[in-house]
Amino acid sequence: MCGIVGYVGGQQGLNIAVEALRRMEYRGYDSSGVAVVDGAGSINIVKRAGKLANLEDKIAEVGAESLAGSTAIGHTRWATHGRPTDQNAHPHLSFDGKAAIVHNGIIENFAPLREQLIKDGVELKSETDSEVAAHLLAQAYNEGETAGDFRASALKVLGGLEGAFTLLFTHADHPGTVIAARRSTPLIVGIGEGEMFLGSDVAAFIEHTKQAVELGQDSVVIITADDFEILNFDGTPGEGKEFTIDWDLAAAEKGGYDSFMMKEIHEQPDAVRDTLVGHFIDGRIVLDEANISEAELKAVNKVFVVACGSAYHSGLLAKYAIEHWVRIPVEIEVASEFRYRDPVLDANTLVVAVSQSGETADTLEAVRHAKTQGAKVLAVCNTNGSQIPRESDAVLYTHAGPEIGVASTKAFLAQVAANYIVGLALAQAKGTKYPDEIREIWTALEEIPAKIAEVLSCEEQVTEIARTLGAIKTMLFLGRGVGFPVALEGALKLKELAYIHAEGFAAGELKHGPIALIEDDLPVVVVVPSPRGVKVLHSKIVSNIQEIRARGAKTIVIAEEGDDAVEPFANWLIRIPKSSTIMQPLLATVPLQYLSAEIARQCGNDDIDKPRNLAKSVTVE
Ligand code: M6R
């Protein structure tokens, strides 16, 4: 959570930092701010509650010339400690006006540190846990054996902090240097020519350089215009891994759509296609990026999927696929519950941790717990070099490209595809599917991107349905079999984008209570399984549709082409191409993404990329 940027070089730091914050804003947008070191012994800060546009207004008000300087740090905030106010916005300045910091994460021992600072006569200006770091830096720099030594002062501060944090330090006496540190939250260095960048992710600086360095756990990096030096927290030389960024700038921009989310919905055929590439070679499933042997896969006798939100829904689909293909039990667990429940794991348990960002704190903690229990952990992740894959035994990357919209769309479909690859790899290793059966499933998977492209053409129809629905207070989503996770995902999208109450149910559960919610004109989305699949499921859901229609509901039915049985019971019928049972979620999800986006707009939420109260990556538990 929170986006962090840093710059040292020959350009105006303010411009670079504000531009970088624009690309980081998806990480949090409760407030933003920049600090610029001017080279004449001063640090100038401007910060504002609300979205980045508010900061830009403030900069225009004070004048960019008052923020001149080529060393800058910036921050866009998702509030944890303290309300989203101007005072709580970062950067935070020290009591002597000489040190400024930005922080992502949580300083767990901030309360005693704060208390001590107050005893020392320091006046704290914000309610945040972060501000203590600025004052501690000034104290270390002003007195004792670290006096006058920026590096030693920063290391001293870091040594006294507990929790998870990325911190960037600047000091007015040291223009041309930014010291940064990371523990369990992300920080990437961008290497330019005569300039260096820092960012929570590479989107902060891909406009300027494709060369980057990922830092290990508990690393400190000192950047100047021409160099960077990596240290451990104890000051000994540290290590980083240099890599070339393969995302281009256009991938991080809107490409002509009115929102990142709409662009990302349209990128779904590519996201799934790219995720499949290279995983079926000479008739065999290949987990080449996953450092896990065939023998280890063969020994797996139980799978746990741990994930949050949409990634959790993709995990539910993994359960359907893996149990059906591999015949071993699969448990799916909301990551935030996993380690507190004492799950039964051993060396033959495969824990699949699914995460777009690779930073989600709940999922990361679940991974750590699984490892302490001796289980093998395979991460399914969209973000190269992020923490979850780093701490896992193996990783299977989804290739959805950067997902900027807070609501997950293309990353979700890519996760489903990747989870299916894991399922097929297990089936192959354990021999529960013959090679020809695996080839048949793979062929079905490979046909999916083109089918998703067909489903994209339902945009106009779905938009029209959303407009006709008008103002709604609540909406239900029903599914059976693999349609159930789709229903949950549809309801989640509507909640987060339109701020409307929505619930997804297994359609069979309806009669056990939720049917009491049905009243005249209540819109209900029904995801209908293929009549060519488990026969009984199709006929049962047709009965469920009749039950809710009889009670006044208006039904929006998603069914495959040629399924005529549902037609009489649908107020609106959205057609999707025929597919095998397990593949259907990759198609049926798409209309629900359009639906929630348009209902959100109908409700006046035009900024669907940044729903209220949310952040793209949730790095707190
Ligand atoms: O980055 P992750 O995949 O770990 O994120 C998990 C959830 O926070 C995420 O899927 C969230 O539910 C989305 N906003 C849903 O659209």
mmCIF file with all atom_site columns, C-alpha atoms in Angstrom, residues 285-428:
data_model
loop_
_atom_site.group_PDB
_atom_site.id
_atom_site.type_symbol
_atom_site.label_atom_id
_atom_site.label_alt_id
_atom_site.label_comp_id
_atom_site.label_asym_id
_atom_site.label_entity_id
_atom_site.label_seq_id
_atom_site.pdbx_PDB_ins_code
_atom_site.Cartn_x
_atom_site.Cartn_y
_atom_site.Cartn_z
_atom_site.occupancy
_atom_site.B_iso_or_equiv
_atom_site.pdbx_formal_charge
_atom_site.auth_seq_id
_atom_site.auth_comp_id
_atom_site.auth_asym_id
_atom_site.auth_atom_id
_atom_site.pdbx_PDB_model_num
ATOM 1   C CA . ILE A 1 285 ? 2.973   -29.406 -19.608 1.00 0.00 ? 285 ILE A CA 1
ATOM 2   C CA . VAL A 1 286 ? 6.078   -27.449 -18.688 1.00 0.00 ? 286 VAL A CA 1
ATOM 3   C CA . LEU A 1 287 ? 6.479   -25.412 -15.543 1.00 0.00 ? 287 LEU A CA 1
ATOM 4   C CA . ASP A 1 288 ? 9.787   -23.994 -16.692 1.00 0.00 ? 288 ASP A CA 1
ATOM 5   C CA . GLU A 1 289 ? 9.572   -20.896 -14.551 1.00 0.00 ? 289 GLU A CA 1
ATOM 6   C CA . ALA A 1 290 ? 8.463   -22.976 -11.609 1.00 0.00 ? 290 ALA A CA 1
ATOM 7   C CA . ASN A 1 291 ? 11.432  -24.425 -9.850  1.00 0.00 ? 291 ASN A CA 1
ATOM 8   C CA . ILE A 1 292 ? 9.688   -27.602 -8.756  1.00 0.00 ? 292 ILE A CA 1
ATOM 9   C CA . SER A 1 293 ? 10.485  -31.090 -9.977  1.00 0.00 ? 293 SER A CA 1
ATOM 10  C CA . GLU A 1 294 ? 8.161   -33.676 -11.488 1.00 0.00 ? 294 GLU A CA 1
ATOM 11  C CA . ALA A 1 295 ? 9.000   -35.987 -8.560  1.00 0.00 ? 295 ALA A CA 1
ATOM 12  C CA . GLU A 1 296 ? 7.976   -33.323 -6.054  1.00 0.00 ? 296 GLU A CA 1
ATOM 13  C CA . LEU A 1 297 ? 4.735   -32.758 -7.925  1.00 0.00 ? 297 LEU A CA 1
ATOM 14  C CA . LYS A 1 298 ? 4.120   -36.497 -8.001  1.00 0.00 ? 298 LYS A CA 1
ATOM 15  C CA . ALA A 1 299 ? 4.468   -36.675 -4.232  1.00 0.00 ? 299 ALA A CA 1
ATOM 16  C CA . VAL A 1 300 ? 1.849   -33.980 -3.628  1.00 0.00 ? 300 VAL A CA 1
ATOM 17  C CA . ASN A 1 301 ? -1.187  -35.473 -1.929  1.00 0.00 ? 301 ASN A CA 1
ATOM 18  C CA . LYS A 1 302 ? -3.021  -32.324 -0.940  1.00 0.00 ? 302 LYS A CA 1
ATOM 19  C CA . VAL A 1 303 ? -3.242  -28.794 -2.289  1.00 0.00 ? 303 VAL A CA 1
ATOM 20  C CA . PHE A 1 304 ? -4.051  -25.606 -0.429  1.00 0.00 ? 304 PHE A CA 1
ATOM 21  C CA . VAL A 1 305 ? -4.781  -22.445 -2.361  1.00 0.00 ? 305 VAL A CA 1
ATOM 22  C CA . VAL A 1 306 ? -4.339  -19.244 -0.355  1.00 0.00 ? 306 VAL A CA 1
ATOM 23  C CA . ALA A 1 307 ? -5.321  -15.873 -1.774  1.00 0.00 ? 307 ALA A CA 1
ATOM 24  C CA . CYS A 1 308 ? -7.496  -12.801 -1.236  1.00 0.00 ? 308 CYS A CA 1
ATOM 25  C CA . GLY A 1 309 ? -10.343 -11.133 -3.097  1.00 0.00 ? 309 GLY A CA 1
ATOM 26  C CA . SER A 1 310 ? -10.441 -11.907 -6.800  1.00 0.00 ? 310 SER A CA 1
ATOM 27  C CA . ALA A 1 311 ? -7.326  -14.053 -6.503  1.00 0.00 ? 311 ALA A CA 1
ATOM 28  C CA . TYR A 1 312 ? -9.267  -16.136 -3.960  1.00 0.00 ? 312 TYR A CA 1
ATOM 29  C CA . HIS A 1 313 ? -12.051 -16.598 -6.492  1.00 0.00 ? 313 HIS A CA 1
ATOM 30  C CA . SER A 1 314 ? -9.488  -17.802 -9.021  1.00 0.00 ? 314 SER A CA 1
ATOM 31  C CA . GLY A 1 315 ? -8.376  -20.274 -6.335  1.00 0.00 ? 315 GLY A CA 1
ATOM 32  C CA . LEU A 1 316 ? -11.922 -21.583 -5.983  1.00 0.00 ? 316 LEU A CA 1
ATOM 33  C CA . LEU A 1 317 ? -11.798 -22.415 -9.659  1.00 0.00 ? 317 LEU A CA 1
ATOM 34  C CA . ALA A 1 318 ? -8.458  -24.161 -9.130  1.00 0.00 ? 318 ALA A CA 1
ATOM 35  C CA . LYS A 1 319 ? -10.227 -26.397 -6.623  1.00 0.00 ? 319 LYS A CA 1
ATOM 36  C CA . TYR A 1 320 ? -12.854 -27.460 -9.160  1.00 0.00 ? 320 TYR A CA 1
ATOM 37  C CA . ALA A 1 321 ? -10.219 -28.122 -11.831 1.00 0.00 ? 321 ALA A CA 1
ATOM 38  C CA . ILE A 1 322 ? -7.566  -29.843 -9.712  1.00 0.00 ? 322 ILE A CA 1
ATOM 39  C CA . GLU A 1 323 ? -9.946  -32.100 -7.812  1.00 0.00 ? 323 GLU A CA 1
ATOM 40  C CA . HIS A 1 324 ? -11.553 -33.133 -11.096 1.00 0.00 ? 324 HIS A CA 1
ATOM 41  C CA . TRP A 1 325 ? -8.286  -33.661 -12.989 1.00 0.00 ? 325 TRP A CA 1
ATOM 42  C CA . VAL A 1 326 ? -5.961  -34.896 -10.242 1.00 0.00 ? 326 VAL A CA 1
ATOM 43  C CA . ARG A 1 327 ? -8.279  -36.549 -7.718  1.00 0.00 ? 327 ARG A CA 1
ATOM 44  C CA . ILE A 1 328 ? -6.509  -35.119 -4.674  1.00 0.00 ? 328 ILE A CA 1
ATOM 45  C CA . PRO A 1 329 ? -8.157  -32.863 -2.095  1.00 0.00 ? 329 PRO A CA 1
ATOM 46  C CA . VAL A 1 330 ? -7.830  -29.137 -2.637  1.00 0.00 ? 330 VAL A CA 1
ATOM 47  C CA . GLU A 1 331 ? -8.598  -26.692 0.129   1.00 0.00 ? 331 GLU A CA 1
ATOM 48  C CA . ILE A 1 332 ? -9.038  -23.046 -0.632  1.00 0.00 ? 332 ILE A CA 1
ATOM 49  C CA . GLU A 1 333 ? -8.560  -20.575 2.129   1.00 0.00 ? 333 GLU A CA 1
ATOM 50  C CA . VAL A 1 334 ? -8.875  -16.815 2.470   1.00 0.00 ? 334 VAL A CA 1
ATOM 51  C CA . ALA A 1 335 ? -5.224  -15.957 3.162   1.00 0.00 ? 335 ALA A CA 1
ATOM 52  C CA . SER A 1 336 ? -5.997  -13.790 6.195   1.00 0.00 ? 336 SER A CA 1
ATOM 53  C CA . GLU A 1 337 ? -7.545  -16.795 7.976   1.00 0.00 ? 337 GLU A CA 1
ATOM 54  C CA . PHE A 1 338 ? -5.024  -19.430 6.973   1.00 0.00 ? 338 PHE A CA 1
ATOM 55  C CA . ARG A 1 339 ? -2.292  -19.183 9.573   1.00 0.00 ? 339 ARG A CA 1
ATOM 56  C CA . TYR A 1 340 ? -4.628  -18.498 12.472  1.00 0.00 ? 340 TYR A CA 1
ATOM 57  C CA . ARG A 1 341 ? -6.525  -21.726 11.898  1.00 0.00 ? 341 ARG A CA 1
ATOM 58  C CA . ASP A 1 342 ? -3.657  -24.159 12.308  1.00 0.00 ? 342 ASP A CA 1
ATOM 59  C CA . PRO A 1 343 ? -4.123  -25.862 8.935   1.00 0.00 ? 343 PRO A CA 1
ATOM 60  C CA . VAL A 1 344 ? -2.771  -29.390 8.563   1.00 0.00 ? 344 VAL A CA 1
ATOM 61  C CA . LEU A 1 345 ? 0.236   -29.259 6.216   1.00 0.00 ? 345 LEU A CA 1
ATOM 62  C CA . ASP A 1 346 ? 3.265   -31.406 5.577   1.00 0.00 ? 346 ASP A CA 1
ATOM 63  C CA . ALA A 1 347 ? 6.067   -31.895 3.057   1.00 0.00 ? 347 ALA A CA 1
ATOM 64  C CA . ASN A 1 348 ? 3.631   -33.424 0.563   1.00 0.00 ? 348 ASN A CA 1
ATOM 65  C CA . THR A 1 349 ? 1.274   -30.472 0.684   1.00 0.00 ? 349 THR A CA 1
ATOM 66  C CA . LEU A 1 350 ? 1.490   -27.998 -2.163  1.00 0.00 ? 350 LEU A CA 1
ATOM 67  C CA . VAL A 1 351 ? 0.411   -24.514 -1.146  1.00 0.00 ? 351 VAL A CA 1
ATOM 68  C CA . VAL A 1 352 ? -0.483  -22.373 -4.147  1.00 0.00 ? 352 VAL A CA 1
ATOM 69  C CA . ALA A 1 353 ? -0.344  -18.678 -3.252  1.00 0.00 ? 353 ALA A CA 1
ATOM 70  C CA . VAL A 1 354 ? -2.159  -16.605 -5.854  1.00 0.00 ? 354 VAL A CA 1
ATOM 71  C CA . SER A 1 355 ? -1.505  -12.880 -5.981  1.00 0.00 ? 355 SER A CA 1
ATOM 72  C CA . GLN A 1 356 ? -1.488  -10.306 -8.752  1.00 0.00 ? 356 GLN A CA 1
ATOM 73  C CA . SER A 1 357 ? 0.730   -7.880  -6.887  1.00 0.00 ? 357 SER A CA 1
ATOM 74  C CA . GLY A 1 358 ? 2.851   -10.407 -5.064  1.00 0.00 ? 358 GLY A CA 1
ATOM 75  C CA . GLU A 1 359 ? 2.757   -8.029  -2.124  1.00 0.00 ? 359 GLU A CA 1
ATOM 76  C CA . THR A 1 360 ? -0.540  -8.774  -0.385  1.00 0.00 ? 360 THR A CA 1
ATOM 77  C CA . ALA A 1 361 ? 0.415   -9.009  3.283   1.00 0.00 ? 361 ALA A CA 1
ATOM 78  C CA . ASP A 1 362 ? -2.234  -11.612 4.157   1.00 0.00 ? 362 ASP A CA 1
ATOM 79  C CA . THR A 1 363 ? -1.057  -13.905 1.375   1.00 0.00 ? 363 THR A CA 1
ATOM 80  C CA . LEU A 1 364 ? 2.597   -13.304 2.197   1.00 0.00 ? 364 LEU A CA 1
ATOM 81  C CA . GLU A 1 365 ? 2.028   -14.292 5.826   1.00 0.00 ? 365 GLU A CA 1
ATOM 82  C CA . ALA A 1 366 ? 0.161   -17.397 4.678   1.00 0.00 ? 366 ALA A CA 1
ATOM 83  C CA . VAL A 1 367 ? 3.182   -18.296 2.524   1.00 0.00 ? 367 VAL A CA 1
ATOM 84  C CA . ARG A 1 368 ? 5.516   -17.847 5.489   1.00 0.00 ? 368 ARG A CA 1
ATOM 85  C CA . HIS A 1 369 ? 3.298   -19.979 7.685   1.00 0.00 ? 369 HIS A CA 1
ATOM 86  C CA . ALA A 1 370 ? 3.118   -22.732 5.055   1.00 0.00 ? 370 ALA A CA 1
ATOM 87  C CA . LYS A 1 371 ? 6.896   -22.773 4.792   1.00 0.00 ? 371 LYS A CA 1
ATOM 88  C CA . THR A 1 372 ? 7.375   -23.073 8.537   1.00 0.00 ? 372 THR A CA 1
ATOM 89  C CA . GLN A 1 373 ? 5.080   -26.108 8.385   1.00 0.00 ? 373 GLN A CA 1
ATOM 90  C CA . GLY A 1 374 ? 7.319   -27.728 5.783   1.00 0.00 ? 374 GLY A CA 1
ATOM 91  C CA . ALA A 1 375 ? 4.928   -27.427 2.843   1.00 0.00 ? 375 ALA A CA 1
ATOM 92  C CA . LYS A 1 376 ? 6.111   -26.583 -0.678  1.00 0.00 ? 376 LYS A CA 1
ATOM 93  C CA . VAL A 1 377 ? 4.875   -23.194 -1.852  1.00 0.00 ? 377 VAL A CA 1
ATOM 94  C CA . LEU A 1 378 ? 4.175   -22.312 -5.464  1.00 0.00 ? 378 LEU A CA 1
ATOM 95  C CA . ALA A 1 379 ? 3.333   -18.671 -6.156  1.00 0.00 ? 379 ALA A CA 1
ATOM 96  C CA . VAL A 1 380 ? 1.074   -17.689 -9.036  1.00 0.00 ? 380 VAL A CA 1
ATOM 97  C CA . CYS A 1 381 ? 1.957   -14.055 -9.491  1.00 0.00 ? 381 CYS A CA 1
ATOM 98  C CA . ASN A 1 382 ? 1.815   -11.203 -11.996 1.00 0.00 ? 382 ASN A CA 1
ATOM 99  C CA . THR A 1 383 ? 4.634   -9.067  -10.629 1.00 0.00 ? 383 THR A CA 1
ATOM 100 C CA . ASN A 1 384 ? 8.186   -10.039 -11.312 1.00 0.00 ? 384 ASN A CA 1
ATOM 101 C CA . GLY A 1 385 ? 10.485  -9.890  -8.329  1.00 0.00 ? 385 GLY A CA 1
ATOM 102 C CA . SER A 1 386 ? 7.767   -9.140  -5.790  1.00 0.00 ? 386 SER A CA 1
ATOM 103 C CA . GLN A 1 387 ? 7.882   -10.520 -2.276  1.00 0.00 ? 387 GLN A CA 1
ATOM 104 C CA . ILE A 1 388 ? 5.530   -13.518 -2.528  1.00 0.00 ? 388 ILE A CA 1
ATOM 105 C CA . PRO A 1 389 ? 7.410   -15.202 -5.390  1.00 0.00 ? 389 PRO A CA 1
ATOM 106 C CA . ARG A 1 390 ? 10.699  -14.347 -3.717  1.00 0.00 ? 390 ARG A CA 1
ATOM 107 C CA . GLU A 1 391 ? 9.693   -16.209 -0.586  1.00 0.00 ? 391 GLU A CA 1
ATOM 108 C CA . SER A 1 392 ? 8.074   -19.140 -2.376  1.00 0.00 ? 392 SER A CA 1
ATOM 109 C CA . ASP A 1 393 ? 9.800   -22.338 -3.464  1.00 0.00 ? 393 ASP A CA 1
ATOM 110 C CA . ALA A 1 394 ? 8.618   -21.862 -7.006  1.00 0.00 ? 394 ALA A CA 1
ATOM 111 C CA . VAL A 1 395 ? 6.718   -19.370 -9.104  1.00 0.00 ? 395 VAL A CA 1
ATOM 112 C CA . LEU A 1 396 ? 4.484   -19.509 -12.123 1.00 0.00 ? 396 LEU A CA 1
ATOM 113 C CA . TYR A 1 397 ? 4.140   -16.014 -13.517 1.00 0.00 ? 397 TYR A CA 1
ATOM 114 C CA . THR A 1 398 ? 0.944   -14.818 -15.096 1.00 0.00 ? 398 THR A CA 1
ATOM 115 C CA . HIS A 1 399 ? 1.691   -12.540 -18.024 1.00 0.00 ? 399 HIS A CA 1
ATOM 116 C CA . ALA A 1 400 ? -1.163  -10.103 -17.784 1.00 0.00 ? 400 ALA A CA 1
ATOM 117 C CA . GLY A 1 401 ? 1.142   -7.059  -17.866 1.00 0.00 ? 401 GLY A CA 1
ATOM 118 C CA . PRO A 1 402 ? 0.667   -4.202  -15.426 1.00 0.00 ? 402 PRO A CA 1
ATOM 119 C CA . GLU A 1 403 ? -2.832  -4.012  -13.980 1.00 0.00 ? 403 GLU A CA 1
ATOM 120 C CA . ILE A 1 404 ? -3.491  -0.461  -12.872 1.00 0.00 ? 404 ILE A CA 1
ATOM 121 C CA . GLY A 1 405 ? -7.262  -0.488  -12.282 1.00 0.00 ? 405 GLY A CA 1
ATOM 122 C CA . VAL A 1 406 ? -7.859  -1.388  -8.669  1.00 0.00 ? 406 VAL A CA 1
ATOM 123 C CA . ALA A 1 407 ? -10.575 -3.834  -9.671  1.00 0.00 ? 407 ALA A CA 1
ATOM 124 C CA . SER A 1 408 ? -8.878  -6.932  -10.954 1.00 0.00 ? 408 SER A CA 1
ATOM 125 C CA . THR A 1 409 ? -9.930  -8.026  -14.461 1.00 0.00 ? 409 THR A CA 1
ATOM 126 C CA . LYS A 1 410 ? -7.178  -9.311  -16.744 1.00 0.00 ? 410 LYS A CA 1
ATOM 127 C CA . ALA A 1 411 ? -5.052  -10.462 -13.829 1.00 0.00 ? 411 ALA A CA 1
ATOM 128 C CA . PHE A 1 412 ? -7.993  -12.529 -12.565 1.00 0.00 ? 412 PHE A CA 1
ATOM 129 C CA . LEU A 1 413 ? -8.451  -14.339 -15.876 1.00 0.00 ? 413 LEU A CA 1
ATOM 130 C CA . ALA A 1 414 ? -4.695  -14.877 -16.143 1.00 0.00 ? 414 ALA A CA 1
ATOM 131 C CA . GLN A 1 415 ? -4.725  -16.335 -12.611 1.00 0.00 ? 415 GLN A CA 1
ATOM 132 C CA . VAL A 1 416 ? -7.466  -18.771 -13.581 1.00 0.00 ? 416 VAL A CA 1
ATOM 133 C CA . ALA A 1 417 ? -5.441  -19.862 -16.613 1.00 0.00 ? 417 ALA A CA 1
ATOM 134 C CA . ALA A 1 418 ? -2.262  -20.236 -14.526 1.00 0.00 ? 418 ALA A CA 1
ATOM 135 C CA . ASN A 1 419 ? -4.104  -22.210 -11.853 1.00 0.00 ? 419 ASN A CA 1
ATOM 136 C CA . TYR A 1 420 ? -5.298  -24.563 -14.584 1.00 0.00 ? 420 TYR A CA 1
ATOM 137 C CA . ILE A 1 421 ? -1.693  -24.985 -15.758 1.00 0.00 ? 421 ILE A CA 1
ATOM 138 C CA . VAL A 1 422 ? -0.769  -25.998 -12.198 1.00 0.00 ? 422 VAL A CA 1
ATOM 139 C CA . GLY A 1 423 ? -3.659  -28.480 -12.231 1.00 0.00 ? 423 GLY A CA 1
ATOM 140 C CA . LEU A 1 424 ? -2.539  -29.982 -15.530 1.00 0.00 ? 424 LEU A CA 1
ATOM 141 C CA . ALA A 1 425 ? 1.065   -30.228 -14.331 1.00 0.00 ? 425 ALA A CA 1
ATOM 142 C CA . LEU A 1 426 ? -0.141  -32.169 -11.291 1.00 0.00 ? 426 LEU A CA 1
ATOM 143 C CA . ALA A 1 427 ? -2.357  -34.408 -13.422 1.00 0.00 ? 427 ALA A CA 1
ATOM 144 C CA . GLN A 1 428 ? 0.595   -35.140 -15.687 1.00 0.00 ? 428 GLN A CA 1
#
